[in-house]
Amino acid sequence: MLIWTITIVAICICIALILNLWRLIQGPTISDRILALDTMYINTIALILLYGMYIGSGLYFEAALLIAMLGFVSTAALCKYLLRGDIIE
Amino acid sequence: MRFFPMPFHSMMLFVVWLLLNNSISAGQIVLAAFFAITIPWLVKDMRDEHPKIRRPFLAIRYVLMVMKDIVVANVEVALLIIGPIKKLQPGFVAIPINLSSDLGITILASTVSLTPGTVSAEISKDKTWLYIHSLHLDDEQALIAEIKTRYEAPIKEIFGC
Amino acid sequence: MNSLLWLPFLPLLGTFVPLLTARYSRTACAFMTAVLPAVTLFLILSHASDIFSGKHFFASVPWVPAIGLELAFRLDGLSLLFSILILGIGLLVILYARYYLSAQDSMGKFYAYLILFMFAMLGVVLSDNLIQLWFFWELTSISSFLLISFWGHKSEARKGARMALTVTGAGGLALLAGLLLLGHTVGSYSLQTVLDSGDLIKASASYPIITVLILLGAFTKSAQFPFHFWLPNAMAAPTPVSAYLHSATMVKAGIFLMARFYPSLAGTDLWFLLVSLTGLATFLTGAYVALFQHDLKGLLANSTISHLGLITLLLGMGTDLAAVAAIFHVINHAIFKASLFMAAGIIDHESGSRDMRQLNGLWKYMPYTATLAMVAASSMAGVPLLNGFLSKEMFFTETLHQASLGSLSWMIPVLATLGGVFSVAYSMRFIHDVFFNGEPINLPKTPHEPPRYMRVPVEILVALCLMVGIFPTMIVGNLLYSAASAVLNGDVPHYSLAIWHGFTYPLLMSFIAMTGGLIIYTNRQHFFKFHAQFPTSDSKLVFERVMQTLASKAHKFISFTENGSLQRYIFFTLLLAIVMTTVPLLQLNTTAGQRPEIPVDALSITCVVLLCVAGVATVIWHRRRLIALLTLSVVGLIVSLAFAKFSAPDLALTQLSVEVVTVILLILALFFLPQKTPKESSPRRVVRDLGLAAFVGGTVGTICYALMTRPLDTISTFFTENSKTGGGGTNIVNVILVDFRGFDTLGEITVLGIAALGIYKLIARMRLFMPSSDDKGRPWSEDKYPLLLAVISQSLLPLALLVSAYIFLRGHNMPGGGFIAGLITSVAIIQQYIAHGVDWIKQRLKLDYQIMIGSGIGIATLSGLGSWLFSRPFLTSWFDYFYLPVIGKFELASAMMFDLGVFLTVVGATMLILANLGQLTTSERATQKEHE
Amino acid sequence: MQHLSILPILIPLIVGAALLLPPLSKNIQRQRVAALFGLFSLMISAFYLLYQVQMEGVHLYALGDWQPPFGIVLVADPVSVLLVALTSFLAFAVMLYAVNGQDRGGAYFHPLFMFQVMGINGAFLTGDIFNLFVFFEVLLIASYALLVHGGGKQRTQATLHYVILNLVGSSLFLFGLGIIYGTLGTLNMADLAVKVSSLHAENATLAKTGALLLLVVFGLKAAMLPLHFWLPKTYASASAPVAALFAIMTKVGIYSIFRVYTVIFGDHAGELANIATPWLWPLALLTIVVGTIGILASPGLKTLIGNLVVLSSGTLLACAAINSEAATSAALYYLVHSTLASAGLFLLADMIARQRGQAEDRFVHSRPLMQPRLLAILFSVGALAMIGMPPLSGFIGKIMILQSTQSVAESLWLWPLVLLGSLAALITFSRGGTTLFWRHNGNVSTEGEAAKPLEITAVILLFLASPVMVIFGGDMTIYTQHAAHYLHDFQSSAYDLLPGIMQ
Amino acid sequence: MEGMYAFCVGLLTACGVFLTLRGRSFSVVVGLTLLSYAVNLFLFASGRLKLDAAAVLGQSKSIGDPLPQALVLTAIVIGFAMTAFAVILAMRARADLGNDHVDGQIPQPRHGINQKTGGAK
Amino acid sequence: MPLYLEIIVCVLLLIGGIFLLVGSYGLARLPDIYMRLHSPTKASTLGITGVLLASMILQSYLQDFVSIKELLITLFLLITAPVAANMIAKTAIHHGIKPLEKTRGKSLIEKMRHRNNPPE
Ligand code: NA
Ligand code: NA
């Protein structure tokens, strides 16, 4: 059952990722694209956790944690660029 | 206070360390304590002054309430998203706020973003207005009132400002 | 005779004498300079009697055996003869130059060059080793360059010197090739061996090429046609140089070379054709051209060419007697030509001109010098009772005995006589035009006799002309005989140096030459008119033009290939790479190997789609820079996912953290670089690049696939087995990084540290263009530090540091480690910079990033050095388990120290880059505002 | 001295790190003293290492005490120690020049210089192919940073090209390493050499692509045609001490080619035996041609030297293609000679340029020099050495190279090209020299800067090597022959370096 | 799976190469970054792909080849350093030379070509 | 694994998966940037929480001790998601991106852009 659920959820996430990609490519505004990327980070976190569950390993937790931490920084930096141009001022 | 310039953070760090290591062995506790002391000591200069939590229990209650709201909000929003888009009535709302600390404003804005169909979009220069975007705006005044009573008031109380 | 080893070096020692004594009086300097050559001459002469009696002297010590170079000298008849010429005439030139050089000329320098040249020449003639011979040969080119360009401020001197160096240098290179081939053929670079292996050489397949190459060396040096043009231009040198180099010595080096290798190379048809025809051509051209020179030295130079041609012709004939005649003429020519040059120098010196159209009737002004010059010139013309007559007579005799041209052999004596006619004519011109022929015209100075001692060298030489001319056997008999015997490497045929041989054909030829010469000279106006019809070609101009064309063609080629386009350079680099890899790849029959493949799943397909779409989107949108950056992030993200999926958690972590820092850097770059990318690639260029890109990508993909589908045995099992026991950690990757291959990591953090330092250098004093609005022309927002971001960032910092500590500490046993921890810390700090700005941080964070880098690398190195205390190699790790009450068992390892170094370097480097870049722009903005 | 063979890497590393730390970091005088002291001790240790290797044979230094082929080893053999000694000597002389003020053109000159030396020495000493990559990167990144030293548009421009090209090169390097590891499963060069012989069929084909990719990478460093474009401009625009230090940079590429294609893919490599030769030979000859043309086209002294470096690279590559002991020996001799001579010339060009006002080092009419005689003497020495005319060392190297050709075809190609290259150098040097020193008018430029005694000492030190290499040419060539023999002897250059592996 | 992986590596390489061949420094840097991704994936693949085989003792069923992972880690770090340098150098070049073309000057379109295309139109 | 645990994990996972999908679906579907902002900040955050909880339970079971470090990710996301949303909203407002025609209070955008107070 678990494997099946994981598969179903994985498919959900795959669709979600494709939708994110679609938005990223489609735009229309740059803010949309950043948002899409940010969402993609979140979906990726789920994907990694799911994979860890699938193979029954806890080794990938830190990767998920890092995406959570660093994805935010990169979103913030991108937005700051759009707002101010200079991100470190 | 010399050892704990940021007691709340120290506590959090202590817990988080143990969380991360999934262990409460003596060695990890020593390490947790070590980091709970050193990290705040390292970063204490890197902070602006923030008001202290005056009412910790209220704070906990607030957190729990927000968590519940998040779940509810999400279900609501999920339904809205899946439902017919044409029926959605989005809107911008300006909410007057009366919080004197940046931390308070931040918590309020974050809460608003996490809960029912609203996202904090902007804060006015003089920090007296919070602009939000609502996914489905039925009644503007009701929304303002709900946010002010449900979230702003407890925050004010927690930090005493 | 061991003195032979150091004897040639006496003049070398002597080069320092003039430099040291130049500060004293000129006479003293000249005298002191002359001492060492005189001693050398004396020492060499002291062996003369032995050599005359048939003895040869050899001396050698090994020098560079690898190339067959020995320090090897020989003193035989030929060497003796040339040594005497070099040192004897050299001494006279020293004396002469004492008076010739003006006060402005640096006498010390001149003498030093002169003696250096003397040394080089002596080395050439005394060499008993092919390589060493070439060594000195090149030295003569160099020292003659210095002498010709002695008056370097004059354009002709520079050009003449360069021309001489170029031509003789080129010949020298040919000679080197020839000598190396010769040595290779014989199997030895010893001259004696080579001389004894004549038959072997002539039989070998490389004989023609050897001969041609060696002759090229000889011909260029001896100004043989068609390489003769440099010699007249070398007349820009001070006259003592001309007298010495261009009459007596250097130009004779080529002759010497032919004489030296006579036993090895001469006597074949090839030799005859090359040498005698070249000699003949040179003999005639020189003689003809000499007649029409207006410059006194030009006339002498061309006559030198002609006489060198004569000697070459003799050497080419291949008969023993011709060789003897050649040697004899070498002596005679050296004597009379040196004196003529000196006389010309005196005339130039005392009258201020060398133009024979101005110089007239000098007899009245300098009768004594005129007498000397006339005797010498007569000798040149081949007037009986003078030495020139004797050797010319021998020359005529030999031309008559020549049969190698078959039925055309009669031409040789005829042409020789024709040459003789012109010799007489130009000698006449020298005498008549200068010393008689009316009054001088517009001379800068009133001519008069030179100082007493300036004439002495001329007197000695003219005296020699007479003495050799009248008592040849007594004066030069032995010398000639022993030299000839050396040239012929054995028996010398019978010859007679008598003045009178009866009424013979040669005498007739001499007579024809005399009368013909006189006729031509008296009718010179017609000849001058005839000659004037031809366009004068100034060899200097031609040479310069050729050189300039060469340079400009080269320049054109270089600026065509190295056109400064990086795109082209990269294109070629990749093209070469792809050609080199695809050629072997064509031999690969099947791409897929035996290894079973992992089945495909939906998740992977999704990721592949994401990766490919994002990658292609990056390319398509590379001109919309921010979007390209976003798609690039997606690619990075998927790459980290791939690492995670294929069991490399450490890689995933590293890739993720590096990715963020890279994106931040690129965002910074976005701000400072122009916001728009114009479309400038032509469709053709795009198609070309796409083609190459596809080709490269295809090849890489193919190889990658081929590799992955084939099984592999690696050394990695060792790491797996020893990770825990030997490295003390369960995370094998980390143990490899800090222990098994810690040295790589040390290098890697050094790279990072250096990059930071380099970037700091780049940032320093960088003047930036900062757009005041974004790419759509919208002004920037006024909200510098958004409130939410600022507050939240502060709260995240301690958390991030804790995570960083966690990642750091677990690294040895679980995915993580110093590098990732360092990047997390850096990103956390960068976030504070983004949220709060530089000034805010500056007041609060007192970290010297440079010191962090230094101490990071230092700590990592020191942790490696620790093992020296235990006599183990650098970076030998140490770890142990300890027990403490309460805490329990824990591990301490030197690898953690190492990892700490890594951590510090990473943080220091990243922050040095970003913080300084931020700081710079902030201060710039401030100043800009001030200006406004 | 158990640790002697790692000192050439550690000394510059430690001194470089120390230069970033107080009390050295803030005071330029102290930095100079420390840098000179560091390089001097480096020189001593390098020459002592050379002596030791000659006396006792190859030093194998297993880092971390992990035996080959598992750990990284340093191999101090006759070839590598020769180059290390050369680098150390060069670095010391160049630093002696730089401390007269050239080190002021920007921050971190001394530590970067140290790291650069560390990278070069590491690349020479390492016996591990991935570690070679790492040291390549160390020396490259340091060279990037040093290249911009002194600032200026041209420098930035040249650096940009240099950096990007080398980044592409580094990518190719990694592709190549991936293929090598993916087929052979090991990284130790000796182990690779042993394993490569047992490769068969398809794996051998794959390995071949990797090996040839590496050739492109090394060729890029060595300025092999058509990868040479970057060199003349880069060298001409670098500040003098940097350009002089760069004289050894192309040699790193050359060295790697010798090491990799003699030891790993040499005679014993089975299907991969001597794979580089068919490529190397024509490209080397073309490099010589292009170098020669470049020499003729050179408008100034620095460009000329840059093109001479290309020429010498081509010559050395031709030696590598000939692939014999004699050729390797010739190459080693010529390499040492050309490195020192070109380095000295770069420094000299700088002294000349500083005295000629706007004309700088270009071959044009200008004001007279302040120290014409001194500079002219030094110039002649450098020029003669570079052209390969006696009495300086170039001729021995040239003759060794000419003598090392093995077949008529080889001789027919190489001899004319090498000799014409010399002729081109002769022509351009005589044109340049006469112009620089004699074609002038007016007074000495007031903005000119006379060469300082230490600077002159540095140049003399570099040039002095040339006559020394002639006078002691016998010993020197015996050494290079010995080193070449070592490199070509599979037993000593491969099996002996794998103590734990059964043959 | 290997085929897809190889395809991705090839595609990334191609994208990287194409961008590296562009004229503006930003594109080139992006291209080099893509290329370094491809390189890292390639180098990683030289140890062959394995699922659930993290090189951590006691954590997974089997153990993949840890050596290429360590090599890739080194390569990533070095690549990062190099990219950082290239980015800042691109800025510096822009500051010094006034434009962001890798050759330091904007190439002038050649007249001949313009005329030709103009004529064709 | 006990069935009840498996069921809990599966339910949590499914909830997470669905919310994640809905979040991304909204992102793709909703008509303007301001509306799209809602879906990832909320739906995805909740979705990830579901997956995290599931992972927590499963890993705790698999590794035989309570593994609650996944909470840390939740914590991070809860803290950062609103800020990210705020930043993106700010960029959209700064760029003056027009909301859907029927949006109420459109006039506020100009005020927000300059962070002024709303008109009285
Ligand atoms: Na800034
Ligand atoms: Na690690």
Coordinates of C-alpha atoms in Angstrom, one line a residue, chain C residues 184-478:
Chain C
H184 CA 76.0 12.0 -38.4
T185 CA 77.2 10.4 -41.6
V186 CA 80.8 10.0 -40.4
G187 CA 79.7 9.1 -36.9
S188 CA 82.0 11.6 -35.3
Y189 CA 82.2 15.3 -35.0
S190 CA 86.0 15.2 -34.8
L191 CA 87.4 17.1 -37.7
Q192 CA 90.3 14.8 -38.2
T193 CA 88.0 11.8 -38.5
V194 CA 85.9 13.7 -41.0
L195 CA 88.9 14.7 -43.1
D196 CA 90.0 11.0 -43.2
S197 CA 86.5 9.9 -44.2
G198 CA 86.3 11.6 -47.6
D199 CA 85.4 8.5 -49.5
L200 CA 82.8 7.5 -47.0
I201 CA 81.2 10.9 -47.2
K202 CA 81.2 11.1 -50.9
A203 CA 79.6 7.7 -51.1
S204 CA 76.9 8.5 -48.7
A205 CA 73.4 9.4 -49.8
S206 CA 73.5 12.6 -47.9
Y207 CA 76.6 13.9 -49.6
P208 CA 74.8 16.3 -51.9
I209 CA 72.8 17.8 -49.2
I210 CA 75.8 18.1 -46.9
T211 CA 77.8 19.7 -49.6
V212 CA 75.1 22.2 -50.5
L213 CA 74.5 23.1 -46.9
I214 CA 78.1 23.6 -46.0
L215 CA 78.7 25.5 -49.2
L216 CA 75.8 27.8 -48.3
G217 CA 77.6 28.6 -45.1
A218 CA 80.8 29.2 -47.0
F219 CA 79.3 31.2 -49.8
T220 CA 77.3 33.5 -47.6
K221 CA 80.3 34.2 -45.4
S222 CA 82.6 34.8 -48.3
A223 CA 80.1 36.9 -50.2
Q224 CA 79.7 34.6 -53.1
F225 CA 77.2 35.4 -55.8
P226 CA 74.2 35.6 -55.2
F227 CA 74.8 36.3 -51.5
H228 CA 77.4 38.9 -52.2
F229 CA 75.3 41.9 -51.7
W230 CA 75.8 42.3 -48.0
L231 CA 79.5 43.0 -48.3
P232 CA 79.3 46.4 -50.0
N233 CA 76.7 47.4 -47.4
A234 CA 79.0 46.3 -44.6
M235 CA 81.3 49.1 -45.7
A236 CA 79.3 51.3 -43.3
A237 CA 81.7 49.9 -40.7
P238 CA 84.8 51.9 -39.7
T239 CA 87.5 51.3 -42.2
P240 CA 89.8 49.3 -39.9
V241 CA 86.9 46.9 -39.7
S242 CA 86.7 46.7 -43.4
A243 CA 90.4 46.2 -43.7
Y244 CA 90.3 43.5 -41.2
L245 CA 87.1 41.6 -41.6
H246 CA 86.1 42.3 -45.2
S247 CA 89.4 41.8 -46.8
A248 CA 91.7 39.7 -44.7
T249 CA 89.8 37.6 -42.3
M250 CA 86.0 37.1 -42.0
V251 CA 85.2 36.9 -45.6
K252 CA 88.0 34.4 -45.8
A253 CA 86.3 32.2 -43.3
G254 CA 84.1 30.8 -46.1
I255 CA 87.2 30.1 -48.1
F256 CA 88.8 28.6 -45.1
L257 CA 85.8 26.3 -44.7
M258 CA 86.0 25.1 -48.3
A259 CA 89.7 24.6 -47.9
R260 CA 89.2 22.8 -44.6
F261 CA 86.7 20.4 -45.9
Y262 CA 88.5 20.0 -49.2
P263 CA 89.6 16.5 -48.5
S264 CA 86.1 15.5 -47.4
L265 CA 83.9 17.1 -50.0
A266 CA 85.9 18.2 -53.0
G267 CA 86.7 16.4 -56.1
T268 CA 83.2 15.5 -57.2
D269 CA 81.3 16.8 -60.1
L270 CA 78.8 18.4 -57.8
W271 CA 81.6 20.2 -56.0
F272 CA 83.1 21.4 -59.2
L273 CA 79.8 22.6 -60.5
L274 CA 78.7 24.4 -57.4
V275 CA 82.0 25.9 -56.3
S276 CA 83.7 26.8 -59.5
L277 CA 80.6 28.2 -61.2
T278 CA 79.7 30.2 -58.2
G279 CA 83.3 31.4 -57.9
L280 CA 83.3 32.3 -61.6
A281 CA 80.1 34.2 -61.4
T282 CA 81.3 36.0 -58.3
F283 CA 84.6 36.7 -59.8
L284 CA 83.0 38.3 -62.9
T285 CA 80.2 40.2 -61.2
G286 CA 82.4 41.6 -58.5
A287 CA 85.0 42.7 -61.0
Y288 CA 82.4 44.3 -63.3
V289 CA 80.5 46.0 -60.6
A290 CA 83.7 47.3 -58.9
L291 CA 84.5 49.3 -61.9
F292 CA 81.4 51.4 -61.7
Q293 CA 81.6 52.2 -58.0
H294 CA 82.1 55.8 -57.1
D295 CA 82.7 55.0 -53.5
L296 CA 86.3 54.1 -52.8
K297 CA 85.3 51.5 -50.3
G298 CA 82.6 50.3 -52.6
L299 CA 85.1 49.6 -55.2
L300 CA 87.3 47.8 -52.8
A301 CA 84.4 45.8 -51.5
N302 CA 83.4 44.6 -54.9
S303 CA 86.9 43.9 -55.8
T304 CA 87.1 41.8 -52.7
I305 CA 84.0 39.9 -53.8
S306 CA 85.6 39.4 -57.1
H307 CA 88.9 38.1 -55.6
L308 CA 86.9 35.8 -53.3
G309 CA 85.2 34.5 -56.3
L310 CA 88.5 33.9 -57.9
I311 CA 89.7 31.9 -54.9
T312 CA 86.4 30.0 -54.8
L313 CA 86.8 29.2 -58.5
L314 CA 90.2 27.8 -57.8
L315 CA 89.0 25.7 -54.9
G316 CA 86.2 24.4 -57.1
M317 CA 88.4 23.2 -59.8
G318 CA 89.3 20.3 -57.7
T319 CA 92.9 20.0 -58.9
D320 CA 95.7 20.0 -56.3
L321 CA 97.6 22.8 -57.9
A322 CA 94.4 24.9 -58.0
A323 CA 94.1 24.4 -54.3
V324 CA 97.7 25.6 -53.8
A325 CA 97.0 28.6 -56.0
A326 CA 93.9 29.3 -53.9
I327 CA 95.8 29.3 -50.7
F328 CA 98.5 31.5 -52.2
H329 CA 95.9 34.0 -53.4
V330 CA 94.4 34.0 -49.9
I331 CA 97.7 35.2 -48.6
N332 CA 98.2 37.7 -51.3
H333 CA 94.8 39.1 -51.3
A334 CA 94.8 39.6 -47.6
I335 CA 98.0 41.5 -47.8
F336 CA 97.2 43.9 -50.6
K337 CA 93.5 44.3 -49.8
A338 CA 94.1 45.1 -46.2
S339 CA 96.6 47.7 -47.2
L340 CA 94.3 49.1 -49.8
F341 CA 91.5 49.5 -47.3
M342 CA 93.8 51.2 -44.9
A343 CA 94.9 53.5 -47.6
A344 CA 91.3 54.2 -48.4
G345 CA 90.7 54.9 -44.8
I346 CA 93.6 57.3 -44.7
I347 CA 92.2 59.1 -47.7
D348 CA 88.7 59.2 -46.2
H349 CA 90.1 60.3 -42.8
E350 CA 92.3 63.1 -44.3
S351 CA 90.1 64.3 -47.0
G352 CA 86.6 63.7 -45.5
S353 CA 85.3 61.9 -48.6
R354 CA 85.3 58.5 -50.3
D355 CA 83.7 59.6 -53.5
M356 CA 86.0 59.2 -56.4
R357 CA 84.1 61.9 -58.3
Q358 CA 85.3 64.4 -55.7
L359 CA 88.6 62.8 -54.9
N360 CA 91.1 63.8 -57.6
G361 CA 94.8 64.5 -57.7
L362 CA 95.6 63.5 -54.2
W363 CA 99.1 62.7 -55.3
K364 CA 100.0 66.3 -54.7
Y365 CA 98.6 66.3 -51.2
M366 CA 99.7 62.9 -49.9
P367 CA 102.4 61.5 -52.2
Y368 CA 103.7 59.0 -49.8
T369 CA 100.4 57.4 -49.1
A370 CA 99.6 57.6 -52.8
T371 CA 102.7 55.6 -53.6
L372 CA 101.9 52.9 -51.1
A373 CA 98.3 52.7 -52.4
M374 CA 99.5 52.5 -55.9
V375 CA 101.8 49.6 -55.2
A376 CA 99.1 47.8 -53.4
A377 CA 96.6 48.5 -56.2
S378 CA 99.1 47.3 -58.8
S379 CA 99.4 44.1 -56.8
M380 CA 95.7 43.8 -57.0
A381 CA 95.8 44.3 -60.7
G382 CA 98.4 41.6 -61.0
V383 CA 101.4 43.6 -62.0
P384 CA 104.6 41.6 -62.1
L385 CA 107.1 41.8 -59.2
L386 CA 104.2 42.1 -56.8
N387 CA 102.6 39.2 -55.0
G388 CA 99.2 39.5 -56.8
F389 CA 100.9 38.7 -60.0
L390 CA 102.2 35.4 -58.8
S391 CA 98.9 34.0 -57.6
K392 CA 97.0 35.4 -60.6
E393 CA 99.5 33.7 -62.9
M394 CA 98.9 30.4 -61.1
F395 CA 95.2 31.0 -61.4
F396 CA 95.4 31.5 -65.1
T397 CA 97.5 28.4 -65.4
E398 CA 94.9 26.3 -63.6
T399 CA 92.0 27.6 -65.7
L400 CA 93.8 26.3 -68.7
H401 CA 94.1 22.9 -67.2
Q402 CA 90.4 22.7 -66.5
A403 CA 88.4 20.1 -68.4
S404 CA 85.4 19.5 -66.3
L405 CA 83.0 21.5 -68.4
G406 CA 83.7 19.2 -71.3
S407 CA 83.7 21.0 -74.6
L408 CA 82.8 24.2 -72.9
S409 CA 85.9 24.1 -70.8
W410 CA 87.6 26.8 -73.0
M411 CA 85.2 29.3 -71.5
I412 CA 86.8 29.2 -68.1
P413 CA 90.2 30.7 -69.2
V414 CA 88.4 33.2 -71.4
L415 CA 86.1 34.3 -68.7
A416 CA 89.0 34.3 -66.2
T417 CA 90.9 36.6 -68.5
L418 CA 87.8 38.8 -68.8
G419 CA 87.7 39.0 -65.1
G420 CA 91.4 39.9 -65.1
V421 CA 90.6 42.7 -67.6
F422 CA 88.1 44.2 -65.2
S423 CA 90.5 43.8 -62.3
V424 CA 93.1 45.8 -64.1
A425 CA 90.5 48.4 -65.0
Y426 CA 89.2 49.0 -61.5
S427 CA 92.7 49.0 -60.1
M428 CA 93.6 51.6 -62.7
R429 CA 90.6 53.5 -61.7
F430 CA 91.6 53.4 -58.1
I431 CA 95.0 54.8 -58.9
H432 CA 94.2 57.3 -61.5
D433 CA 90.8 58.6 -60.3
V434 CA 92.1 59.2 -56.8
F435 CA 95.6 60.3 -57.1
F436 CA 95.6 62.0 -60.5
N437 CA 92.8 63.1 -62.8
G438 CA 92.9 66.8 -62.0
E439 CA 92.1 68.6 -58.9
P440 CA 89.9 67.6 -55.9
I441 CA 86.3 68.8 -56.1
N442 CA 84.6 70.2 -53.0
L443 CA 86.4 68.2 -50.5
P444 CA 85.3 68.9 -46.9
K445 CA 88.9 69.0 -45.8
T446 CA 92.2 69.9 -47.4
P447 CA 93.9 66.5 -47.7
H448 CA 97.3 65.9 -46.2
E449 CA 99.5 63.1 -45.1
P450 CA 98.2 61.1 -42.2
P451 CA 100.0 60.8 -38.8
R452 CA 103.3 58.9 -39.1
Y453 CA 102.2 55.8 -37.3
M454 CA 99.0 55.5 -39.2
R455 CA 101.0 54.7 -42.2
V456 CA 103.1 52.1 -40.6
P457 CA 100.6 49.2 -41.1
V458 CA 100.2 50.1 -44.7
E459 CA 104.0 50.3 -45.2
I460 CA 104.4 46.9 -43.7
L461 CA 101.8 45.4 -45.8
V462 CA 103.0 47.0 -49.0
A463 CA 106.5 45.9 -48.1
L464 CA 105.1 42.4 -47.9
C465 CA 103.5 42.8 -51.3
L466 CA 106.9 43.5 -52.7
M467 CA 108.8 41.0 -50.8
V468 CA 106.4 38.2 -51.6
G469 CA 106.3 39.3 -55.1
I470 CA 110.0 39.2 -55.5
F471 CA 111.1 36.4 -53.1
P472 CA 108.0 34.3 -52.8
T473 CA 109.7 31.1 -51.7
M474 CA 111.7 32.7 -49.1
I475 CA 108.9 34.6 -47.5
V476 CA 105.9 32.3 -47.8
G477 CA 107.2 29.1 -49.3
N478 CA 107.0 27.0 -46.1

